[in-house]
PDB file of C-alpha atoms in Angstrom:
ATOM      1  CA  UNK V  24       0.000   0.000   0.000  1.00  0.00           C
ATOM      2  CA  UNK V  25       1.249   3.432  -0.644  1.00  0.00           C
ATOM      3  CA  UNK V  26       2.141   5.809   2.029  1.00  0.00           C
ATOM      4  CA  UNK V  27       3.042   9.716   0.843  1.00  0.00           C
ATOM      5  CA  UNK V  28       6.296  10.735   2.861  1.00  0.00           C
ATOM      6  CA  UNK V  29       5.108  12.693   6.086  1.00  0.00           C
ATOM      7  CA  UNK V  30       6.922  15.627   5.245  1.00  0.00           C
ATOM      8  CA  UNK V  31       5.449  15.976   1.491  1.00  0.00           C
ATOM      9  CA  UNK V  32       1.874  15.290   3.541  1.00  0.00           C
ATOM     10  CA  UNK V  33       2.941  17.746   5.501  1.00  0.00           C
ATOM     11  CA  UNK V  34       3.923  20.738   3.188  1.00  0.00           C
ATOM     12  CA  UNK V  35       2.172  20.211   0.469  1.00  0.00           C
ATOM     13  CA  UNK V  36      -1.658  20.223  -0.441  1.00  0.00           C
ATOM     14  CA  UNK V  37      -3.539  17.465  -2.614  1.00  0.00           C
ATOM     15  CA  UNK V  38      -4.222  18.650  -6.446  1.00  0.00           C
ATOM     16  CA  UNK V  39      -4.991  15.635  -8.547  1.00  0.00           C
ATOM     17  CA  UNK V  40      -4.096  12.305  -9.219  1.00  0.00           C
ATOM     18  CA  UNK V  41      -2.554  11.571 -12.566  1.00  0.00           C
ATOM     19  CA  UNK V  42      -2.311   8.039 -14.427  1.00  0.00           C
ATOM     20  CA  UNK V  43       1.201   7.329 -12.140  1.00  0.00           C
ATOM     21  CA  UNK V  44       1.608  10.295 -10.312  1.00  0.00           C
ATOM     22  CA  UNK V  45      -0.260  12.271  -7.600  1.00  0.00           C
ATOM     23  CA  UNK V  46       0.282  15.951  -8.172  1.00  0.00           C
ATOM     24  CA  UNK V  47       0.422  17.933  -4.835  1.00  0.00           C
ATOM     25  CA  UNK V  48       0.782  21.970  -4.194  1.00  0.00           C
ATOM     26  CA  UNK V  49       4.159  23.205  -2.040  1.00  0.00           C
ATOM     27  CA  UNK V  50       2.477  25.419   0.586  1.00  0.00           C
ATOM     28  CA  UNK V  51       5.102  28.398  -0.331  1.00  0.00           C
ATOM     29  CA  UNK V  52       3.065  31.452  -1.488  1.00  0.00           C
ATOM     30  CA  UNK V  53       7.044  32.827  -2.837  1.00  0.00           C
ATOM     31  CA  UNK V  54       6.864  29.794  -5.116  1.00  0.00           C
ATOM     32  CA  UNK V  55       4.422  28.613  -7.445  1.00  0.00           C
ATOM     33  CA  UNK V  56       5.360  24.649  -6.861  1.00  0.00           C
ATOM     34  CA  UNK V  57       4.298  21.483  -7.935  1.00  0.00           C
ATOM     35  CA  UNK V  58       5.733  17.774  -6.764  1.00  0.00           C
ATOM     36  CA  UNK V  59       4.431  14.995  -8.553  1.00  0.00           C
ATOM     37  CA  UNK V  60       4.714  11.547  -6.457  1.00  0.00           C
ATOM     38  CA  UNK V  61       4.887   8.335  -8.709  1.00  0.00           C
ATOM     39  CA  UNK V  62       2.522   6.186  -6.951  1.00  0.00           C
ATOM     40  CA  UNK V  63       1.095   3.809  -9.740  1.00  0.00           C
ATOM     41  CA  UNK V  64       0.119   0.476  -9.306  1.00  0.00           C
ATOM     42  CA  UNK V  65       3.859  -0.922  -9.816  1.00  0.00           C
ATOM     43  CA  UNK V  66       5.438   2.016  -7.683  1.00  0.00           C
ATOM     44  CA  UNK V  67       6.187   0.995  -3.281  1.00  0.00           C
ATOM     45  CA  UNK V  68       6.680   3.736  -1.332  1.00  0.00           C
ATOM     46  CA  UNK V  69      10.296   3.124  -0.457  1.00  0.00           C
ATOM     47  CA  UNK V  70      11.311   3.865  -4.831  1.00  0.00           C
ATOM     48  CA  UNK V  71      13.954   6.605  -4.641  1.00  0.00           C
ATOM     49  CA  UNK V  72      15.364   7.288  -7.520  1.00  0.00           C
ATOM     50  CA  UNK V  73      14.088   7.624 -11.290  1.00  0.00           C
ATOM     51  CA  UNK V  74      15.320   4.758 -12.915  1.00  0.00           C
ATOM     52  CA  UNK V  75      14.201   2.693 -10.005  1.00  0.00           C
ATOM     53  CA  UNK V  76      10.578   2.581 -11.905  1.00  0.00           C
ATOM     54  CA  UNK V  77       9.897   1.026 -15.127  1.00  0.00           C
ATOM     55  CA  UNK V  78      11.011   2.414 -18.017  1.00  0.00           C
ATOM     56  CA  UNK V  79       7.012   2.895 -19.097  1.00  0.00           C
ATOM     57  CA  UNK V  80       6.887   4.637 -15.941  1.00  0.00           C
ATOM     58  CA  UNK V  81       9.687   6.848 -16.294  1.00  0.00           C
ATOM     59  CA  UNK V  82       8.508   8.029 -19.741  1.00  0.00           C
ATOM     60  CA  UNK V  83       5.211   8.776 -18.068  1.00  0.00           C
ATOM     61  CA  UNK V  84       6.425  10.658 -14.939  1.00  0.00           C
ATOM     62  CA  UNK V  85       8.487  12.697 -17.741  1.00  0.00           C
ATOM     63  CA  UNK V  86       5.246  13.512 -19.688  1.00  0.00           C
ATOM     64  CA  UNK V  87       3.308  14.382 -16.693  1.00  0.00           C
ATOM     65  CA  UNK V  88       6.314  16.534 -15.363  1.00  0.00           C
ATOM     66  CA  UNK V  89       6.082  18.372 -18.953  1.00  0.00           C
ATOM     67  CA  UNK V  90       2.298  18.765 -18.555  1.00  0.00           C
ATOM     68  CA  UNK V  91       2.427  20.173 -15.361  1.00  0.00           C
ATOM     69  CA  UNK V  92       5.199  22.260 -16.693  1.00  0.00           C
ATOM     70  CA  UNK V  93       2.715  23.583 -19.185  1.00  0.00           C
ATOM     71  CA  UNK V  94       0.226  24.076 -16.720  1.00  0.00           C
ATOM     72  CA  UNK V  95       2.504  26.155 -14.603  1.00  0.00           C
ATOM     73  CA  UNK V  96       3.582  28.299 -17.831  1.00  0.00           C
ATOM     74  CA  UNK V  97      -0.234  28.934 -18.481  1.00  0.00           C
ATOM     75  CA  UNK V  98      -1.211  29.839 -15.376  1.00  0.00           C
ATOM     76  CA  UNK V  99       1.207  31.897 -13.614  1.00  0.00           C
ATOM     77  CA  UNK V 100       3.562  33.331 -17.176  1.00  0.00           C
ATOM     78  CA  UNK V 101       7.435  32.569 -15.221  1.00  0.00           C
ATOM     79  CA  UNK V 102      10.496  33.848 -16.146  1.00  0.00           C
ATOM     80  CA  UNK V 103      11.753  29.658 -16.244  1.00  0.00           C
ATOM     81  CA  UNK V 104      10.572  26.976 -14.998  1.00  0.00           C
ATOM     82  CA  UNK V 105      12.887  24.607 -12.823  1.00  0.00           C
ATOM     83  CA  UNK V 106      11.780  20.960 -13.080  1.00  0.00           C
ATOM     84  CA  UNK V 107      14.297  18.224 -10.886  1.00  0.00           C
ATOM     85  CA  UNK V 108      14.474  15.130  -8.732  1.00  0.00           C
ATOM     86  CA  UNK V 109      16.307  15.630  -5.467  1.00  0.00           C
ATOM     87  CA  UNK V 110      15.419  13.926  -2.669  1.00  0.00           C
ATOM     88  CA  UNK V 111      18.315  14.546  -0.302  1.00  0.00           C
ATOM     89  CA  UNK V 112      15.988  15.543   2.839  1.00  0.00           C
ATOM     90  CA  UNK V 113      12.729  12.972   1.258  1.00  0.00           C
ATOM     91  CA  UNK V 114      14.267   9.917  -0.232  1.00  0.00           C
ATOM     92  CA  UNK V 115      10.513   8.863  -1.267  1.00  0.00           C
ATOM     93  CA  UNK V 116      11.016   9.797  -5.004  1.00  0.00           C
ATOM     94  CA  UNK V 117       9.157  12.873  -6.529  1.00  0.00           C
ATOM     95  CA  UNK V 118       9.270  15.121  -9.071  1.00  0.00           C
ATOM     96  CA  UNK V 119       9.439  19.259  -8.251  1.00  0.00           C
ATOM     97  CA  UNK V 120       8.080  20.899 -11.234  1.00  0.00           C
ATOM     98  CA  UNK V 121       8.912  25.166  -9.949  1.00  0.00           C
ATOM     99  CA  UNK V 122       7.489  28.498 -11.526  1.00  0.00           C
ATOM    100  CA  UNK V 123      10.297  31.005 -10.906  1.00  0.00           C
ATOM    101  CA  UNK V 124      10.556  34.583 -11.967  1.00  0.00           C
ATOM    102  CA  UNK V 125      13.822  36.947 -11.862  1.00  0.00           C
ATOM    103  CA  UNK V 126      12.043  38.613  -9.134  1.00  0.00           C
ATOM    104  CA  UNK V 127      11.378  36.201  -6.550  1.00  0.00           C
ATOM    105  CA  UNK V 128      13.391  35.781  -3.237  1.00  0.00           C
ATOM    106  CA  UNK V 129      16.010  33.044  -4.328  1.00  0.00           C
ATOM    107  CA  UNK V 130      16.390  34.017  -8.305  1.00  0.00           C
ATOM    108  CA  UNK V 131      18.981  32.949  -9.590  1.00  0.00           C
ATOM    109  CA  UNK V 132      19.926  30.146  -6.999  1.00  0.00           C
ATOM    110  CA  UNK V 133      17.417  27.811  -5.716  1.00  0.00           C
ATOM    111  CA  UNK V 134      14.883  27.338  -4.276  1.00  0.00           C
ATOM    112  CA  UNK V 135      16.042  25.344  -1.611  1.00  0.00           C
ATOM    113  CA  UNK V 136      17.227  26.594   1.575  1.00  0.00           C
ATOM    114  CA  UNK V 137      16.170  29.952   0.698  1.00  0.00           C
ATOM    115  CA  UNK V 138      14.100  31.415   3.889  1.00  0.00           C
ATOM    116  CA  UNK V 139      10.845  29.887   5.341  1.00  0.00           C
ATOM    117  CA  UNK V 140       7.954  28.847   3.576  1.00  0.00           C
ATOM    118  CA  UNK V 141       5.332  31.818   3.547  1.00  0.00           C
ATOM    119  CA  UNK V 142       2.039  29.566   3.272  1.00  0.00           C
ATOM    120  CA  UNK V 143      -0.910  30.952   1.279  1.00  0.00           C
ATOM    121  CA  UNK V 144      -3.713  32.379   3.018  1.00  0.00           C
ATOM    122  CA  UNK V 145      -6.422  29.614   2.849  1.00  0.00           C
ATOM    123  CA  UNK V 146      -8.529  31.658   0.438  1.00  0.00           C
ATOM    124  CA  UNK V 147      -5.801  31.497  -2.039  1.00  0.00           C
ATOM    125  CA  UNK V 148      -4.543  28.825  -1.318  1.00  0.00           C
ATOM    126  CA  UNK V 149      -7.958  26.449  -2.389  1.00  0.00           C
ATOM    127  CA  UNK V 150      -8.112  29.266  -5.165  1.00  0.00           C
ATOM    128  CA  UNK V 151      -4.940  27.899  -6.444  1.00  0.00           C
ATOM    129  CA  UNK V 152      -5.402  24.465  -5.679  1.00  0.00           C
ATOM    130  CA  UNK V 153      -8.881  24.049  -7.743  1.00  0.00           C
ATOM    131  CA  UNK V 154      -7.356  26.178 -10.834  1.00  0.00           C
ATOM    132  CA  UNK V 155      -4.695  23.655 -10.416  1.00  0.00           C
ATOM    133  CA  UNK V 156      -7.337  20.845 -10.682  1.00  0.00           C
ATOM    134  CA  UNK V 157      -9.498  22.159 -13.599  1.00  0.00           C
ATOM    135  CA  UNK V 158      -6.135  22.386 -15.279  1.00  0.00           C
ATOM    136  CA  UNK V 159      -5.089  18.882 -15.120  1.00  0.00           C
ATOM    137  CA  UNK V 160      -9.051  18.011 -16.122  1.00  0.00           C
TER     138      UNK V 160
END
């Protein structure tokens, strides 16, 4: 059965669910920030890297990552968009798909490490989250 990394349940809010990946909202108003979470039918929660899943998988988590990529671009018009795997603090293997403009707080570094998450007020933050989810359809 899968279980979603506490920390990821913890920081993040629940957008969608994709054919292999759940796609879940970074609570970091500075950062318009999507992880997507492989957790089809062949995917354990303990898969940490990338070319742990199956290569149909990792051609799918790839698509998805582009589509959400897209969706990002649409919706919030970035200066780049940073898409990566890390998973140095969360070994549970996701997928950080990042809006980022020249103007926000960590541009041009990362976004990691940079300050404290500013959460969204709720408002905006379910305002978000559903444009988010009529996105993905």
């Amino acid at each position: 059965m899968f279980e979603l990394h506490p920390t990821l349940a913890k920081d993040t809010v629940s957008v969608t669910a994709l054919a292999l990946s759940r796609v879940l909202l970074m609570n970091d108003a500075r950062f318009p920030w999507l992880i997507l979470v492989p957790q089809g039918s062949d995917v354990c929660e303990d898969v940490r890297e990338i070319h742990h899943l199956a290569q149909g998988d990792q051609t799918l988590l790839f698509a998805e990552a582009m589509r959400a990529s897209e969706i990002l671009e649409k919706m919030f018009a970035p200066d780049k968009i940073n898409v990566g795997a890390l998973g140095n603090l969360v070994e549970q293997l996701h997928f950080h798909v990042i809006a980022r403009f020249k103007t926000d707080a960590a541009w041009p570094g990362p976004v990691w490490g940079h300050g404290k998450a500013e959460p969204y007020a709720p408002d905006e933050l379910e305002r978000i989250r559903s444009s988010l989810t009529n996105a993905f359809g």
